[in-house]
Coordinates of N, CA and C in Angstrom, one line a residue:
V1 N 0.9 -1.2 0.0 CA 0.0 0.0 0.0 C 0.9 1.2 0.0
G2 N 0.6 2.1 -0.9 CA 1.5 3.3 -1.1 C 1.1 4.5 -0.4
S3 N -0.1 4.5 0.2 CA -0.6 5.7 0.9 C -1.6 5.3 2.0
K4 N -1.7 6.1 3.0 CA -2.8 5.8 4.0 C -4.1 5.8 3.4
P5 N -5.0 4.9 3.8 CA -6.4 4.9 3.2 C -7.1 6.2 3.5
E6 N -7.9 6.7 2.6 CA -8.7 7.9 2.8 C -10.1 7.4 2.9
Y7 N -10.9 8.0 3.8 CA -12.3 7.6 4.0 C -13.2 8.8 3.8
R8 N -14.3 8.5 3.1 CA -15.3 9.6 2.9 C -16.7 9.0 2.8
I9 N -17.7 9.9 2.9 CA -19.1 9.5 2.9 C -19.6 10.0 1.5
T10 N -20.3 9.1 0.8 CA -20.8 9.5 -0.5 C -22.1 10.3 -0.3
K11 N -22.6 10.8 -1.4 CA -23.9 11.6 -1.3 C -25.1 10.7 -1.0
H12 N -24.9 9.4 -1.1 CA -25.9 8.4 -0.7 C -25.7 7.9 0.7
N13 N -24.8 8.6 1.4 CA -24.5 8.3 2.8 C -23.9 6.9 3.0
E14 N -23.1 6.5 2.1 CA -22.3 5.3 2.2 C -20.9 5.6 2.4
E15 N -20.2 4.9 3.3 CA -18.8 5.1 3.5 C -17.9 4.3 2.5
I16 N -16.9 5.0 2.0 CA -15.9 4.3 1.1 C -14.5 4.5 1.6
A17 N -13.6 3.7 1.2 CA -12.2 3.9 1.5 C -11.5 3.8 0.1
K18 N -10.4 4.7 0.0 CA -9.6 4.6 -1.2 C -8.1 4.6 -0.7
F19 N -7.3 3.8 -1.4 CA -5.9 3.8 -1.2 C -5.2 3.3 -2.5
V20 N -3.9 3.5 -2.5 CA -3.1 3.1 -3.7 C -2.2 1.9 -3.4
V21 N -2.2 1.0 -4.4 CA -1.3 -0.1 -4.3 C -0.4 -0.2 -5.5
G22 N 0.8 -0.6 -5.3 CA 1.8 -0.7 -6.3 C 2.0 -2.2 -6.7
T23 N 2.1 -2.4 -8.0 CA 2.3 -3.8 -8.5 C 3.6 -3.7 -9.3
E24 N 4.4 -4.8 -9.2 CA 5.6 -4.9 -10.0 C 5.6 -6.1 -10.9
D25 N 6.1 -5.9 -12.1 CA 6.2 -7.0 -13.1 C 7.6 -7.0 -13.7
L26 N 8.2 -8.2 -13.6 CA 9.5 -8.3 -14.2 C 9.3 -8.8 -15.6
L27 N 9.6 -7.9 -16.6 CA 9.4 -8.2 -18.0 C 10.7 -8.0 -18.7
F28 N 11.2 -9.1 -19.2 CA 12.5 -9.0 -20.0 C 13.6 -8.3 -19.2
S29 N 13.7 -8.7 -17.9 CA 14.7 -8.2 -17.0 C 14.6 -6.7 -16.7
D30 N 13.4 -6.1 -17.0 CA 13.1 -4.8 -16.6 C 12.0 -4.8 -15.6
L31 N 12.2 -4.1 -14.5 CA 11.2 -4.1 -13.5 C 10.2 -2.9 -13.8
K32 N 8.9 -3.3 -14.0 CA 7.9 -2.3 -14.3 C 7.0 -2.2 -13.2
K33 N 6.8 -0.9 -12.6 CA 6.0 -0.7 -11.5 C 4.8 0.1 -11.9
Q34 N 3.6 -0.3 -11.5 CA 2.4 0.4 -11.8 C 1.6 0.7 -10.5
W35 N 0.9 1.8 -10.5 CA 0.1 2.2 -9.3 C -1.4 2.1 -9.6
H36 N -2.2 1.5 -8.7 CA -3.6 1.3 -8.9 C -4.3 1.9 -7.7
T37 N -5.5 2.5 -7.9 CA -6.3 3.0 -6.8 C -7.3 1.9 -6.5
V38 N -7.4 1.6 -5.2 CA -8.4 0.6 -4.7 C -9.5 1.3 -4.0
V39 N -10.7 1.0 -4.4 CA -11.9 1.6 -3.8 C -12.7 0.5 -3.1
V40 N -12.9 0.7 -1.8 CA -13.6 -0.3 -1.0 C -14.9 0.3 -0.5
F41 N -16.0 -0.4 -0.8 CA -17.3 0.1 -0.4 C -18.2 -0.9 0.4
D42 N -17.7 -2.2 0.5 CA -18.4 -3.2 1.2 C -18.1 -3.0 2.7
N43 N -19.2 -3.1 3.5 CA -19.0 -2.9 5.0 C -18.1 -3.8 5.7
T44 N -18.1 -5.1 5.3 CA -17.2 -6.0 5.9 C -15.7 -5.7 5.5
S45 N -15.5 -5.4 4.3 CA -14.2 -5.1 3.8 C -13.7 -3.7 4.4
L46 N -14.6 -2.8 4.6 CA -14.2 -1.5 5.2 C -13.7 -1.7 6.6
K47 N -14.4 -2.6 7.4 CA -13.9 -2.8 8.7 C -12.5 -3.4 8.7
I48 N -12.2 -4.3 7.8 CA -10.9 -4.9 7.7 C -9.9 -3.8 7.3
V49 N -10.2 -3.0 6.3 CA -9.3 -1.9 5.9 C -9.0 -1.0 7.1
K50 N -10.0 -0.6 7.8 CA -9.8 0.3 9.0 C -8.9 -0.3 10.0
R51 N -9.1 -1.6 10.2 CA -8.3 -2.3 11.3 C -6.9 -2.7 10.8
E52 N -6.7 -3.1 9.6 CA -5.5 -3.7 9.1 C -4.6 -2.9 8.2
V53 N -5.1 -2.0 7.4 CA -4.4 -1.4 6.2 C -3.8 -0.1 6.6
D54 N -2.6 0.1 6.3 CA -1.8 1.3 6.5 C -0.8 1.4 5.4
K55 N -0.1 2.5 5.3 CA 1.0 2.7 4.3 C 2.0 1.6 4.6
G56 N 2.4 0.9 3.5 CA 3.4 -0.2 3.6 C 2.9 -1.6 3.8
T57 N 1.6 -1.7 4.1 CA 0.9 -3.0 4.3 C 0.9 -3.8 3.0
K58 N 1.2 -5.0 3.1 CA 1.1 -5.9 1.9 C -0.4 -6.4 1.9
V59 N -1.0 -6.3 0.7 CA -2.4 -6.8 0.6 C -2.6 -7.7 -0.6
H60 N -3.6 -8.5 -0.5 CA -4.1 -9.3 -1.6 C -5.4 -8.8 -2.0
I61 N -5.6 -8.3 -3.2 CA -6.8 -7.7 -3.7 C -7.5 -8.6 -4.7
V62 N -8.8 -8.8 -4.5 CA -9.6 -9.5 -5.5 C -10.7 -8.6 -5.9
G63 N -10.8 -8.3 -7.2 CA -11.9 -7.4 -7.6 C -11.8 -7.2 -9.1
T64 N -12.5 -6.2 -9.6 CA -12.6 -5.9 -11.0 C -11.7 -4.7 -11.3
L65 N -10.9 -4.8 -12.4 CA -10.0 -3.7 -12.7 C -10.7 -2.8 -13.7
Y66 N -10.8 -1.5 -13.4 CA -11.4 -0.5 -14.3 C -10.3 0.5 -14.7
T67 N -10.2 0.7 -16.0 CA -9.2 1.7 -16.5 C -10.0 2.7 -17.3
Y68 N -9.6 4.0 -17.1 CA -10.2 5.1 -17.9 C -9.1 6.1 -18.1
K69 N -9.4 7.0 -19.0 CA -8.5 8.1 -19.4 C -9.1 9.4 -18.9
E70 N -8.2 10.2 -18.3 CA -8.6 11.5 -17.7 C -7.7 12.6 -18.3
E71 N -8.3 13.7 -18.7 CA -7.5 14.9 -19.2 C -7.8 16.1 -18.4
K72 N -6.7 16.7 -18.0 CA -6.7 18.0 -17.2 C -5.7 18.9 -17.8
Q73 N -6.1 20.1 -18.3 CA -5.2 21.1 -18.8 C -4.3 20.5 -19.9
Y74 N -4.9 19.8 -20.8 CA -4.2 19.2 -22.0 C -3.2 18.1 -21.6
I75 N -3.3 17.6 -20.4 CA -2.5 16.5 -20.0 C -3.3 15.2 -19.8
S76 N -3.0 14.2 -20.5 CA -3.8 12.9 -20.5 C -3.1 11.9 -19.5
R77 N -3.9 11.2 -18.8 CA -3.3 10.1 -18.0 C -4.3 9.0 -17.9
H78 N -3.8 7.8 -17.7 CA -4.7 6.6 -17.6 C -4.8 6.3 -16.2
I79 N -6.0 6.0 -15.7 CA -6.3 5.7 -14.3 C -6.7 4.2 -14.3
S80 N -6.2 3.5 -13.3 CA -6.7 2.1 -13.1 C -7.2 2.1 -11.6
E81 N -8.5 1.6 -11.5 CA -9.1 1.4 -10.2 C -9.5 -0.1 -10.0
I82 N -9.3 -0.6 -8.8 CA -9.7 -2.0 -8.5 C -10.9 -1.9 -7.6

């Protein structure tokens, strides 16, 4: 985990947690690191995140990967969320 989890309440009064995880892939002897945003909204999983997850924690994530493109001031970046 690359950052402390952030917690907030949605407009539908549901609590969510967001944090960043890094993945490493050794491809042709080059280490490639990518960062992904994890969004947690399940109550049981939120309790675990609050109790167990902090910056530097190793986690095992199971979920769906969403990728989208964002543009701000003529700068494009690709975002991946789990």
